[in-house]
Short mmCIF file of C-alpha atoms and ligand atoms in Angstrom, two decimals:
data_model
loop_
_atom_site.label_atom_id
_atom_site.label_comp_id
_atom_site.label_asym_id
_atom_site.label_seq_id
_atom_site.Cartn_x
_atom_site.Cartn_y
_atom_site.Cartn_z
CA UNK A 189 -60.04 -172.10 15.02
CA UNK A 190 -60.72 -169.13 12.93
CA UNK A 191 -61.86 -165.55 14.59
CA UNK A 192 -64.37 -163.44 13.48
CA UNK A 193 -63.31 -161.77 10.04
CA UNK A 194 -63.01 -158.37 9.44
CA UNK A 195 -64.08 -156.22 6.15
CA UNK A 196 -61.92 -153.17 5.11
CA UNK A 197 -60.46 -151.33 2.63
CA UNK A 198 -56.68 -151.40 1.77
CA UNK A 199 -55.25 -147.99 2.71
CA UNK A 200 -51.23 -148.66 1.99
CA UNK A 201 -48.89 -150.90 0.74
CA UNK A 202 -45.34 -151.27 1.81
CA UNK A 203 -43.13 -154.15 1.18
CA UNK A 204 -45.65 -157.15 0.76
CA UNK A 205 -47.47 -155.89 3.56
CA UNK A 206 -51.03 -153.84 3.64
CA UNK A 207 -52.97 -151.85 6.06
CA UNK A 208 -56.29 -152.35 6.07
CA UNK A 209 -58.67 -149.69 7.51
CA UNK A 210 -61.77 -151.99 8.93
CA UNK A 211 -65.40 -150.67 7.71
CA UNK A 212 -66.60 -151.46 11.12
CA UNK A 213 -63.72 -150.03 13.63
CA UNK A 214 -62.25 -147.43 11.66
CA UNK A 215 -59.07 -149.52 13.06
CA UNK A 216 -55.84 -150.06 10.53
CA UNK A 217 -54.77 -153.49 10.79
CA UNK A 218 -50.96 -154.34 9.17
CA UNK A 219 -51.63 -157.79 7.08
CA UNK A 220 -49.98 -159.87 4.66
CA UNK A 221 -51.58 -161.77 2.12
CA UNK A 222 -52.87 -165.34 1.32
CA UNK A 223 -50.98 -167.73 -0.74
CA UNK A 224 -53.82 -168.50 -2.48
CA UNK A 225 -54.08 -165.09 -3.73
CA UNK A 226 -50.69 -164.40 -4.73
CA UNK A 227 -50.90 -167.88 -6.67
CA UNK A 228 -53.46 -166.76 -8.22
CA UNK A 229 -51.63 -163.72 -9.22
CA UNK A 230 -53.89 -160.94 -8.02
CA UNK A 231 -51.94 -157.84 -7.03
CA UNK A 232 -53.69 -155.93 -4.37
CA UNK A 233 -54.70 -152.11 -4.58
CA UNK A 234 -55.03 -149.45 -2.82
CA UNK A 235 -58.89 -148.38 -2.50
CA UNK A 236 -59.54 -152.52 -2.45
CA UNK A 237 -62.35 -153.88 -0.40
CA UNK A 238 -61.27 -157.11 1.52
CA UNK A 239 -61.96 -159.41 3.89
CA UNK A 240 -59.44 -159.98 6.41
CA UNK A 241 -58.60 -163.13 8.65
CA UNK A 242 -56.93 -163.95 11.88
CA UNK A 243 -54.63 -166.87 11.87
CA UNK A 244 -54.35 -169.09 14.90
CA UNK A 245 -50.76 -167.59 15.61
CA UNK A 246 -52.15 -163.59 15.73
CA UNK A 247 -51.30 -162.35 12.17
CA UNK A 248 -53.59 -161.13 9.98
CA UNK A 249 -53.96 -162.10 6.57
CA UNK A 250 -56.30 -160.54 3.56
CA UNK A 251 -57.92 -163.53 1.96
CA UNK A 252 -60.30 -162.17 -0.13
CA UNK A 253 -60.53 -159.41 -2.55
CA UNK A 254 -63.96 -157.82 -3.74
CA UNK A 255 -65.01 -157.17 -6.88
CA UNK A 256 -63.39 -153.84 -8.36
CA UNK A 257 -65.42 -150.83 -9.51
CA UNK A 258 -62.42 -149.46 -11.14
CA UNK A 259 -58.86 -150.93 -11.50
CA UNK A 260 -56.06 -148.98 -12.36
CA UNK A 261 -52.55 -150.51 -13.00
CA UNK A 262 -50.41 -148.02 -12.52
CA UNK A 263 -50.59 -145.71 -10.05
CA UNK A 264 -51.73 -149.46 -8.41
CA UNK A 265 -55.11 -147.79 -7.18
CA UNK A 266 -58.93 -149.29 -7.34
CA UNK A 267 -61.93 -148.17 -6.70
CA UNK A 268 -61.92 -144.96 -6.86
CA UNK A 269 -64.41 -141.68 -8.27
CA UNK A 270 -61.98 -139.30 -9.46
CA UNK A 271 -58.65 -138.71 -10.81
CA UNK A 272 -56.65 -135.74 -9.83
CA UNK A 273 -53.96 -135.37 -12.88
CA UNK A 274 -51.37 -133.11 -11.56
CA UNK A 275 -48.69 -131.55 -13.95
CA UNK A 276 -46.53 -128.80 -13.35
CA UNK A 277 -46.87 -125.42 -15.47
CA UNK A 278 -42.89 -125.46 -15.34
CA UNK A 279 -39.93 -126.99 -14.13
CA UNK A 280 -41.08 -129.36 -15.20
CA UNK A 281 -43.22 -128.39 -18.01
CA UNK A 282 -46.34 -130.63 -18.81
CA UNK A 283 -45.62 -133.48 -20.78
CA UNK A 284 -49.07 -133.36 -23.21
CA UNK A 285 -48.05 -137.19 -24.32
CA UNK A 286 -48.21 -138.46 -20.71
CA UNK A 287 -51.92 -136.38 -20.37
CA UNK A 288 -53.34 -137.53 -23.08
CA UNK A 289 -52.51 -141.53 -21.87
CA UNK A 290 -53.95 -140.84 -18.56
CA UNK A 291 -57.05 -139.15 -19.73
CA UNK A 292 -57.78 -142.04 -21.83
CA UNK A 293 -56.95 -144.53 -18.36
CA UNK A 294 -59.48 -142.30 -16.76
CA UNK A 295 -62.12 -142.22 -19.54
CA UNK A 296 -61.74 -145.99 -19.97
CA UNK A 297 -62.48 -146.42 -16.32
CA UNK A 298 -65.07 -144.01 -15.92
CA UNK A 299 -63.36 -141.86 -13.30
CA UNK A 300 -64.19 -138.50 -13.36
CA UNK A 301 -61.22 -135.98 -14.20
CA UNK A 302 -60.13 -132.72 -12.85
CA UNK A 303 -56.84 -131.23 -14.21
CA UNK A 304 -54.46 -129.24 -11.23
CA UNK A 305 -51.59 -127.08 -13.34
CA UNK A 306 -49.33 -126.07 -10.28
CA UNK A 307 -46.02 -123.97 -10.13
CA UNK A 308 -47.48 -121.31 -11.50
CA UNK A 309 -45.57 -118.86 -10.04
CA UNK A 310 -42.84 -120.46 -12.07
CA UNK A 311 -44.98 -120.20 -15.41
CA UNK A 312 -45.26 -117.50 -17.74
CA UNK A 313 -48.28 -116.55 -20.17
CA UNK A 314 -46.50 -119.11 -22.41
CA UNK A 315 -46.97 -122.13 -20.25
CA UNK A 316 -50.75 -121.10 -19.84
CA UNK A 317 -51.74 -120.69 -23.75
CA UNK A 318 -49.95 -123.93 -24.18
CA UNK A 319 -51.90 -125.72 -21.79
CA UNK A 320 -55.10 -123.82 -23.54
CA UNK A 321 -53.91 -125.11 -27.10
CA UNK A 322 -54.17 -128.46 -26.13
CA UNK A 323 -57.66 -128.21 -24.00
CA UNK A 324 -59.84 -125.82 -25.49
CA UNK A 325 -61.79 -127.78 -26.56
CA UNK A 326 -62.60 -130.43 -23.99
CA UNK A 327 -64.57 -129.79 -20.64
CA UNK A 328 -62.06 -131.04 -18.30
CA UNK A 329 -62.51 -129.07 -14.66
CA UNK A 330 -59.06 -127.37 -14.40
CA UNK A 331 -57.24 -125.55 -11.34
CA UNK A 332 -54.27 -123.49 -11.26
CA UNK A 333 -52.34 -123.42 -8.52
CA UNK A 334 -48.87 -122.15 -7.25
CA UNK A 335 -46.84 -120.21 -4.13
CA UNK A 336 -48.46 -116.79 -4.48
CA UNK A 337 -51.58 -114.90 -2.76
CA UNK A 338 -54.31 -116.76 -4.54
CA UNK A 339 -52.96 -120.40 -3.17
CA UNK A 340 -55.38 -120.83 -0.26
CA UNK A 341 -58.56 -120.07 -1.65
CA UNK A 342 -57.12 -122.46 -5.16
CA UNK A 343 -56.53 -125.32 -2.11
CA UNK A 344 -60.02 -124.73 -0.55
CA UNK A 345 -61.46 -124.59 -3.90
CA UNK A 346 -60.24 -128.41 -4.87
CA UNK A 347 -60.59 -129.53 -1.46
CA UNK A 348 -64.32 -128.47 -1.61
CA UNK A 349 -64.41 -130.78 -4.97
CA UNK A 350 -63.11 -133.98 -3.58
CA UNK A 351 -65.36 -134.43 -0.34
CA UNK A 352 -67.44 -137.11 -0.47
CA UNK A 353 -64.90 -138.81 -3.28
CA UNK A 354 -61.97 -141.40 -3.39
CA UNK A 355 -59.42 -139.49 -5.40
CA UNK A 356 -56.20 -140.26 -6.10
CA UNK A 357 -53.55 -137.83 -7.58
CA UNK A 358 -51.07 -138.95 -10.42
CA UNK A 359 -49.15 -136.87 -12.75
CA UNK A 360 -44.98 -137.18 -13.62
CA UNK A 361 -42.35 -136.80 -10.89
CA UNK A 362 -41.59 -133.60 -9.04
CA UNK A 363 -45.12 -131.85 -10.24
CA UNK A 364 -46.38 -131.14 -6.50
CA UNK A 365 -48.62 -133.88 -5.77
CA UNK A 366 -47.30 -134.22 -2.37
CA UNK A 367 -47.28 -130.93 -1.64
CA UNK A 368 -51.10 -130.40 -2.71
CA UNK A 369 -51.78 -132.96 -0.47
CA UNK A 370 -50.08 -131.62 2.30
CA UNK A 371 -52.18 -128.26 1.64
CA UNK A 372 -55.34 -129.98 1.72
CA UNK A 373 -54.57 -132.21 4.25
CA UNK A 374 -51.95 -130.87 7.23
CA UNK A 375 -51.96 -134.12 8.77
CA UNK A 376 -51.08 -136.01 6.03
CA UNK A 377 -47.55 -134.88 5.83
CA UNK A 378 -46.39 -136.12 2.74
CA UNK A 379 -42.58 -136.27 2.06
CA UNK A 380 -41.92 -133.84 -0.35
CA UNK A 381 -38.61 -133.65 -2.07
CA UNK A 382 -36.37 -130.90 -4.12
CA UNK A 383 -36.27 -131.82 -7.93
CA UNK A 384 -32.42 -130.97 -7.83
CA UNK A 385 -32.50 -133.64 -4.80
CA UNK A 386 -34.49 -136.01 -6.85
CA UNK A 387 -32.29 -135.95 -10.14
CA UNK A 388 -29.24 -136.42 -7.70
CA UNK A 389 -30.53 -139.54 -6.35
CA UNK A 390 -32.19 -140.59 -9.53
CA UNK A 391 -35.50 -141.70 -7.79
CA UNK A 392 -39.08 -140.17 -7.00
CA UNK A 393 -39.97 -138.65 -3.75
CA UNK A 394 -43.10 -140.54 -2.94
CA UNK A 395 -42.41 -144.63 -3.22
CA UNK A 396 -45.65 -145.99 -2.34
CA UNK A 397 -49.13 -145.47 -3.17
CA UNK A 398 -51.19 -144.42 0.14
CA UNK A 399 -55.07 -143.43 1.20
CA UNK A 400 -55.70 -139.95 3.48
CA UNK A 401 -58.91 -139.48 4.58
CA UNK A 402 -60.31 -136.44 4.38
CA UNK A 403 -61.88 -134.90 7.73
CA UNK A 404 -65.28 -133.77 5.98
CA UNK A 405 -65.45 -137.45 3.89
CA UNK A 406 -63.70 -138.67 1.32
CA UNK A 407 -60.09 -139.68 0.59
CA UNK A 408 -57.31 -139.15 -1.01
CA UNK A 409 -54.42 -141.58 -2.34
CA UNK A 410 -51.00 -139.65 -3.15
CA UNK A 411 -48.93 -141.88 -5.99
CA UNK A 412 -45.30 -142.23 -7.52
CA UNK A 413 -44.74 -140.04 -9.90
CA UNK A 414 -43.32 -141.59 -13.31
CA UNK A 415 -41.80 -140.37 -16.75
CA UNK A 416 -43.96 -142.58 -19.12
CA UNK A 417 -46.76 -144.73 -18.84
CA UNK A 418 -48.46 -147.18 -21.29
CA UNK A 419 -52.01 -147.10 -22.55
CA UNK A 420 -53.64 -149.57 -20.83
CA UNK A 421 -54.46 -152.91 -22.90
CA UNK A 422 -57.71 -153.40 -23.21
CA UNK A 423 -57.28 -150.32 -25.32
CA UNK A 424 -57.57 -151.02 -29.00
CA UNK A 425 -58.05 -149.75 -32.25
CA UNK A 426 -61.46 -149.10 -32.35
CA UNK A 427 -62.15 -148.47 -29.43
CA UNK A 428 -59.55 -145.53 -28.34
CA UNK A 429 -61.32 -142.34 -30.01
CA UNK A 430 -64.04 -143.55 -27.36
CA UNK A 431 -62.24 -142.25 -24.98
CA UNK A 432 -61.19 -138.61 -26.41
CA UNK A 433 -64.55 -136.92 -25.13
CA UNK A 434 -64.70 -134.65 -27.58
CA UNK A 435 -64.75 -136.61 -30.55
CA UNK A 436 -68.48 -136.67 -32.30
CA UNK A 437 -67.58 -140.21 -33.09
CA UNK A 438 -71.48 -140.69 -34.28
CA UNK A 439 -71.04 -138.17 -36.69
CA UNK A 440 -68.85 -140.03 -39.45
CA UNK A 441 -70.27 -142.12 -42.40
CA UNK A 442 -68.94 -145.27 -41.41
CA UNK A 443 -69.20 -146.73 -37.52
CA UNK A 444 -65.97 -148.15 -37.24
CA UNK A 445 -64.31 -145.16 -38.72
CA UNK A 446 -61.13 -144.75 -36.57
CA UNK A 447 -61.11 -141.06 -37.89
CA UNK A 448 -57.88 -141.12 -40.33
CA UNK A 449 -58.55 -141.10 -43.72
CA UNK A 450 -61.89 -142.56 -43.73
CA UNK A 451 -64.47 -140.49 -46.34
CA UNK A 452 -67.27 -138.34 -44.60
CA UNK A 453 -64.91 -138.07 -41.29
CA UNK A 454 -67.25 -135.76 -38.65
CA UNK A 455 -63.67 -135.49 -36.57
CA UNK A 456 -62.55 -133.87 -39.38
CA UNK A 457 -64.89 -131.45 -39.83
CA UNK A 458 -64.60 -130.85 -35.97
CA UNK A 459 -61.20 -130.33 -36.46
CA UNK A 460 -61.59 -127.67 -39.68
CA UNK A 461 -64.11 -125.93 -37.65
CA UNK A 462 -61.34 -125.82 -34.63
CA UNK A 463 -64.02 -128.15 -32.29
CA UNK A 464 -61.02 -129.98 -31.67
CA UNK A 465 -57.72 -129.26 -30.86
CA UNK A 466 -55.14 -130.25 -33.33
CA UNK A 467 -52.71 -131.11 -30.68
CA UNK A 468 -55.23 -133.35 -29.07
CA UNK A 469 -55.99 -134.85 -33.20
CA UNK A 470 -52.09 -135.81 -33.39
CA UNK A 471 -52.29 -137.52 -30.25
CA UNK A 472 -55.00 -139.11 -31.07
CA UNK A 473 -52.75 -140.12 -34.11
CA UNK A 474 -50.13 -141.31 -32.38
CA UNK A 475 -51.55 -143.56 -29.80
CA UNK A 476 -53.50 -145.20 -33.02
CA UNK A 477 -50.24 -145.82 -34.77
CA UNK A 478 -49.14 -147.91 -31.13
CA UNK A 479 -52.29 -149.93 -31.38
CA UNK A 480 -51.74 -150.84 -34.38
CA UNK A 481 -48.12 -151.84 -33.36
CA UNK A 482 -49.79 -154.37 -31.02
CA UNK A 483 -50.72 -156.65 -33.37
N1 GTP B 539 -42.57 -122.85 -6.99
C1 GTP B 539 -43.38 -123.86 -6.74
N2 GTP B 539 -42.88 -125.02 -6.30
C2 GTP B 539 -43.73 -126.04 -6.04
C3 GTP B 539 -45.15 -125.91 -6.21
N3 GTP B 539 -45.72 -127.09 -5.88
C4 GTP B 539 -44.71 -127.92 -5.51
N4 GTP B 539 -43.52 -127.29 -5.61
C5 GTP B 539 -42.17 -127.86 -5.32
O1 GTP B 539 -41.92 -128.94 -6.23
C6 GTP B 539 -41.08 -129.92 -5.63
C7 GTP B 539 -41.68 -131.30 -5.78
O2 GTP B 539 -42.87 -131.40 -5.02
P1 GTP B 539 -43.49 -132.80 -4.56
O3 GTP B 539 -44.78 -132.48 -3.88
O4 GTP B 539 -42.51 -133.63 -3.85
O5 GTP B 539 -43.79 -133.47 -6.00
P2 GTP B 539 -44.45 -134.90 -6.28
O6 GTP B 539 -45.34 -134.72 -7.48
O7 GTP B 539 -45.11 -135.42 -5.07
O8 GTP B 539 -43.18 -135.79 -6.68
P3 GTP B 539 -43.05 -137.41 -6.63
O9 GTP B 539 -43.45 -137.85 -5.27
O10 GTP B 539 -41.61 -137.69 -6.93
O11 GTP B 539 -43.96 -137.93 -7.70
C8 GTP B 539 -40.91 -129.47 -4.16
O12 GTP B 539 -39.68 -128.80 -4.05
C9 GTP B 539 -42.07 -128.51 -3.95
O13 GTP B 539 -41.81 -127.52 -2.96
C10 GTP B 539 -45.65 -124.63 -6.67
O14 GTP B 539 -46.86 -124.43 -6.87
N5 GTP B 539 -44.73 -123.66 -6.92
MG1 MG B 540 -44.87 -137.16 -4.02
ZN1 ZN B 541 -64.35 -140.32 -38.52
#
């Protein structure tokens, strides 16, 4: 005899297991999941809406998972509104490669972005005009943040962005994302960990992907960090300078012109006329050359 079932979203993950905060309770219920589901091959996420089930022996098991809004594959996260990319100004310094992958994730899933540079008590003007180089000239929100007397009103500031929101923060290892949350959030009491700790052990601080709520609405899912990531692969050819906002893509003489050596190129132009970065062009460039590679 089956019990009533219960509707939720998925709020952690550890070790084949998943807590599930119920819509109706507010209740966080430890499940596993249905065969049926992991035949079918369908990893869960955090952010997931599910229904979950009682078995006849107590446990509780998720047997259904809701259509996604938004899927990310890695950091494992679904469902969600907006993307917190964290990198660090130094130590250590922001890897534009890794940026420019997840801002095309996040433009491909139609997450809203807002760029946090932190350490910047560690940074000098250097860091800053190198973070401006590459940015210029798109309209990503950005926040800088680090230990010194302008940190709490930096904290309030994002904190006053993400109400409402499911956010997640991702960004490479050792960047602060745990500690950001842990300014926004006391309760949440993230593990942070020393990067001369972390190259000791050879492993990232956070190991799981998990959901805070926010006291004034909202949430917020702290992930692994990671050293490289892969554009995701429903990402192709044509389709990629879609996803560098400030491309005039309907400029050019030819619609499928993938903006390389095409004649009557409006990126070029944008990019003579400095509407574009150049750094943000040859990365453009580069993730081109690995869709082509695909093939
Ligand atoms: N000086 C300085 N140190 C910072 C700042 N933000 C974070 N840190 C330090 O950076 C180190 C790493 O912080 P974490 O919050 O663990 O970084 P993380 O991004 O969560 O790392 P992973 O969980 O491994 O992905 C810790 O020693 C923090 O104290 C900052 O603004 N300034
Ligand atoms: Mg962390
Ligand atoms: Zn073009």
């Amino acid at each position: 005899m089956n019990k009533e079932k219960i509707e939720g979203f998925i709020i952690k993950g550890i070790g084949g297991f998943y807590d599930v905060k119920s819509t109706d309770t507010g209740e966080t219920i430890r499940c596993s999941l249905r065969g049926l589901l992991r035949l079918k091959n369908i990893t869960p996420a955090i952010g997931d809406h599910v229904i979950v089930n009682q078995e006849d022996d107590g446990h509780y098991v998720i047997e259904e998972i809701k259509e996604r809004r938004n899927y990310f594959l890695r950091p494992p996260v679904a469902n969600v509104d907006t993307a917190v990319l964290v990198f660090s100004m130094n130590n250590p310094p922001p890897n534009f490669g890794v940026m420019t992958k997840l801002l095309v994730q996040c433009e491909y899933n139609k997450v809203e972005v807002i760029l946090c540079f932190t350490k910047s008590d560690l940074a000098g003007e250097k860091a800053l005009s190198n973070i401006q180089d590459y940015l210029y000239a798109t309209d990503y929100p950005m926040y800088i943040v680090g230990f010194d007397e302008e940190r709490d009103r930096m904290i309030h500031e994002i904190r006053e962005r993400l109400i409402g929101k499911t956010s997640f923060l991702a960004g490479p290892s050792g960047t602060g994302k745990s500690t950001l949350i842990n300014a926004m959030i006391p309760e949440a009491q993230m593990e942070i960990g020393e990067i001369s700790k972390k190259v000791l052990r050879g492993r990232h601080t956070t190991r799981h992907v998990e959901l805070v709520p926010l006291e004034a609405g909202g949430a917020i899912v702290d992930t692994p960090g990671f050293t490289s990531i892969e554009l995701g692969e429903n990402i192709e050819r044509e389709t990629l300078k879609y996803y560098f906002r400030e491309f005039d893509n309907a400029g050019c003489k030819f619609n499928d012109c993938v903006h390389l050596n095409e004649p009557n190129c409006a990126i070029k132009k944008q990019l003579e006329r400095k509407e574009i970065s150049p750094q943000r062009y040859k990365f453009y460039l580069q993730l081109l050359e690995k869709t082509e590679n695909k093939y």
